């Protein structure tokens, strides 16, 4: 269809490029916030460890160095880092499942009660407790 000379023509390419830049900046900002949150989660506890010490332990252990005896290496590497990474993975999984549920029902306000997911989870939990499936049937 030809465009008439007197009709307004919309050029959406500038808007799309702007959205891409904003999305990239948002992704970088959220990634930085995740790194800060993980650093704080590993730093705080019964024994507070400075963030620079946390990063030195993590970078040293990622480089293949053995743990130093009598220091905070074992607390950081064996206790706090796995717990913080697991929490981040669980949060990402819950966000992904929530987004999938909202996309499935095409409703941005969808919740687990809409499809009966919560009721099914409760039934599964009760069945596991009653049948002892979590203990390998030993009870």
CSV table of C-alpha atoms in Angstrom, one decimal:
chain,number,residue,atom,x,y,z
A,1,UNK,CA,0.0,0.0,0.0
A,2,UNK,CA,1.6,3.3,-1.0
A,3,UNK,CA,2.0,6.0,1.5
A,4,UNK,CA,0.4,9.3,0.6
A,5,UNK,CA,2.4,12.5,0.9
A,6,UNK,CA,0.0,14.1,3.4
A,7,UNK,CA,-0.2,11.1,5.7
A,8,UNK,CA,1.9,11.0,8.8
A,9,UNK,CA,4.5,8.2,8.7
A,10,UNK,CA,5.6,6.6,12.0
A,11,UNK,CA,9.2,5.5,12.2
A,12,UNK,CA,9.3,2.9,15.0
A,13,UNK,CA,13.0,2.0,14.6
A,14,UNK,CA,14.1,4.7,16.9
A,15,UNK,CA,11.7,3.6,19.7
A,16,UNK,CA,12.9,0.0,19.3
A,17,UNK,CA,16.5,0.9,19.6
A,18,UNK,CA,15.8,2.9,22.7
A,19,UNK,CA,14.0,0.0,24.3
A,20,UNK,CA,17.0,-2.3,23.5
A,21,UNK,CA,19.4,0.1,25.2
A,22,UNK,CA,17.1,0.5,28.2
A,23,UNK,CA,16.7,-3.3,28.5
A,24,UNK,CA,20.5,-3.8,28.4
A,25,UNK,CA,21.1,-1.1,31.0
A,26,UNK,CA,18.4,-2.7,33.2
A,27,UNK,CA,20.0,-6.2,32.8
A,28,UNK,CA,23.4,-4.9,33.7
A,29,UNK,CA,22.0,-3.0,36.7
A,30,UNK,CA,20.1,-6.1,37.9
A,31,UNK,CA,23.2,-8.3,37.5
A,32,UNK,CA,25.2,-5.8,39.6
A,33,UNK,CA,22.5,-5.8,42.2
A,34,UNK,CA,22.6,-9.6,42.3
A,35,UNK,CA,26.4,-9.6,42.8
A,36,UNK,CA,26.0,-7.0,45.7
A,37,UNK,CA,23.2,-9.0,47.3
A,38,UNK,CA,25.3,-12.3,47.1
A,39,UNK,CA,28.3,-10.5,48.6
A,40,UNK,CA,26.2,-9.2,51.5
A,41,UNK,CA,24.6,-12.6,52.0
A,42,UNK,CA,28.0,-14.2,52.3
A,43,UNK,CA,29.5,-11.4,54.4
A,44,UNK,CA,26.9,-11.4,57.1
A,45,UNK,CA,26.4,-14.1,59.7
A,46,UNK,CA,27.4,-15.2,63.2
A,47,UNK,CA,30.9,-14.2,62.2
A,48,UNK,CA,30.9,-11.1,60.1
A,49,UNK,CA,33.5,-11.2,57.3
A,50,UNK,CA,34.5,-8.1,55.3
A,51,UNK,CA,33.4,-8.1,51.6
A,52,UNK,CA,37.0,-7.7,50.4
A,53,UNK,CA,37.9,-10.8,52.4
A,54,UNK,CA,34.9,-12.7,50.9
A,55,UNK,CA,36.0,-11.8,47.4
A,56,UNK,CA,39.6,-12.8,48.1
A,57,UNK,CA,38.5,-16.2,49.4
A,58,UNK,CA,36.2,-16.8,46.4
A,59,UNK,CA,38.8,-15.7,43.8
A,60,UNK,CA,41.5,-17.7,45.5
A,61,UNK,CA,39.4,-20.9,45.6
A,62,UNK,CA,38.2,-20.4,42.0
A,63,UNK,CA,41.9,-20.3,41.1
A,64,UNK,CA,42.4,-23.7,42.6
A,65,UNK,CA,44.2,-22.7,45.8
A,66,UNK,CA,43.7,-24.9,48.9
A,67,UNK,CA,41.9,-23.4,51.9
A,68,UNK,CA,44.0,-21.7,54.5
A,69,UNK,CA,43.7,-23.4,57.9
A,70,UNK,CA,42.4,-21.3,60.8
A,71,UNK,CA,40.9,-18.6,58.6
A,72,UNK,CA,37.4,-17.8,57.3
A,73,UNK,CA,38.0,-19.7,54.1
A,74,UNK,CA,36.0,-22.7,55.2
A,75,UNK,CA,33.1,-20.5,56.5
A,76,UNK,CA,32.9,-18.6,53.3
A,77,UNK,CA,33.5,-21.4,50.7
A,78,UNK,CA,31.8,-24.4,52.3
A,79,UNK,CA,28.9,-22.8,54.2
A,80,UNK,CA,27.9,-19.4,52.9
A,81,UNK,CA,28.7,-19.4,49.2
A,82,UNK,CA,26.7,-22.6,48.5
A,83,UNK,CA,23.7,-21.3,50.6
A,84,UNK,CA,23.7,-17.9,48.8
A,85,UNK,CA,24.0,-19.5,45.3
A,86,UNK,CA,21.2,-21.9,46.1
A,87,UNK,CA,19.0,-19.0,47.3
A,88,UNK,CA,19.7,-17.2,44.0
A,89,UNK,CA,18.9,-20.3,42.0
A,90,UNK,CA,15.7,-20.9,43.9
A,91,UNK,CA,14.6,-17.3,43.4
A,92,UNK,CA,15.4,-17.4,39.7
A,93,UNK,CA,13.4,-20.7,39.4
A,94,UNK,CA,10.4,-19.2,41.2
A,95,UNK,CA,10.5,-16.2,39.0
A,96,UNK,CA,10.6,-18.3,35.9
A,97,UNK,CA,7.7,-20.5,37.0
A,98,UNK,CA,5.7,-17.4,37.9
A,99,UNK,CA,6.3,-16.0,34.4
A,100,UNK,CA,5.4,-19.3,32.8
A,101,UNK,CA,2.2,-19.5,34.7
A,102,UNK,CA,1.3,-15.9,33.7
A,103,UNK,CA,2.1,-16.7,30.1
A,104,UNK,CA,0.1,-19.9,30.2
A,105,UNK,CA,-3.1,-18.3,31.2
A,106,UNK,CA,-2.3,-15.0,29.4
A,107,UNK,CA,-3.0,-13.0,32.6
A,108,UNK,CA,-0.4,-10.8,34.3
A,109,UNK,CA,-2.2,-11.2,37.6
A,110,UNK,CA,-2.2,-15.0,37.6
A,111,UNK,CA,-1.3,-16.8,40.8
A,112,UNK,CA,-0.9,-20.5,41.7
A,113,UNK,CA,-4.4,-20.7,43.1
A,114,UNK,CA,-5.9,-20.0,39.6
A,115,UNK,CA,-4.9,-23.4,38.2
A,116,UNK,CA,-5.1,-25.4,41.4
A,117,UNK,CA,-1.3,-25.7,41.5
A,118,UNK,CA,-1.3,-24.9,45.3
A,119,UNK,CA,-4.0,-27.5,46.0
A,120,UNK,CA,-2.0,-30.1,44.0
A,121,UNK,CA,1.2,-29.2,45.8
A,122,UNK,CA,-0.6,-29.6,49.2
A,123,UNK,CA,-1.9,-33.0,48.1
A,124,UNK,CA,1.6,-34.1,47.1
A,125,UNK,CA,3.1,-32.9,50.4
A,126,UNK,CA,0.4,-34.8,52.4
A,127,UNK,CA,0.9,-37.9,50.3
A,128,UNK,CA,4.6,-37.8,50.8
A,129,UNK,CA,4.2,-37.3,54.6
A,130,UNK,CA,1.6,-40.1,55.0
A,131,UNK,CA,3.3,-42.6,52.7
A,132,UNK,CA,6.8,-41.8,53.9
A,133,UNK,CA,8.2,-41.4,50.4
A,134,UNK,CA,10.7,-38.8,51.6
A,135,UNK,CA,12.4,-41.3,53.8
A,136,UNK,CA,12.6,-44.0,51.1
A,137,UNK,CA,9.7,-45.9,52.7
A,138,UNK,CA,11.7,-46.7,55.9
A,139,UNK,CA,9.0,-45.4,58.2
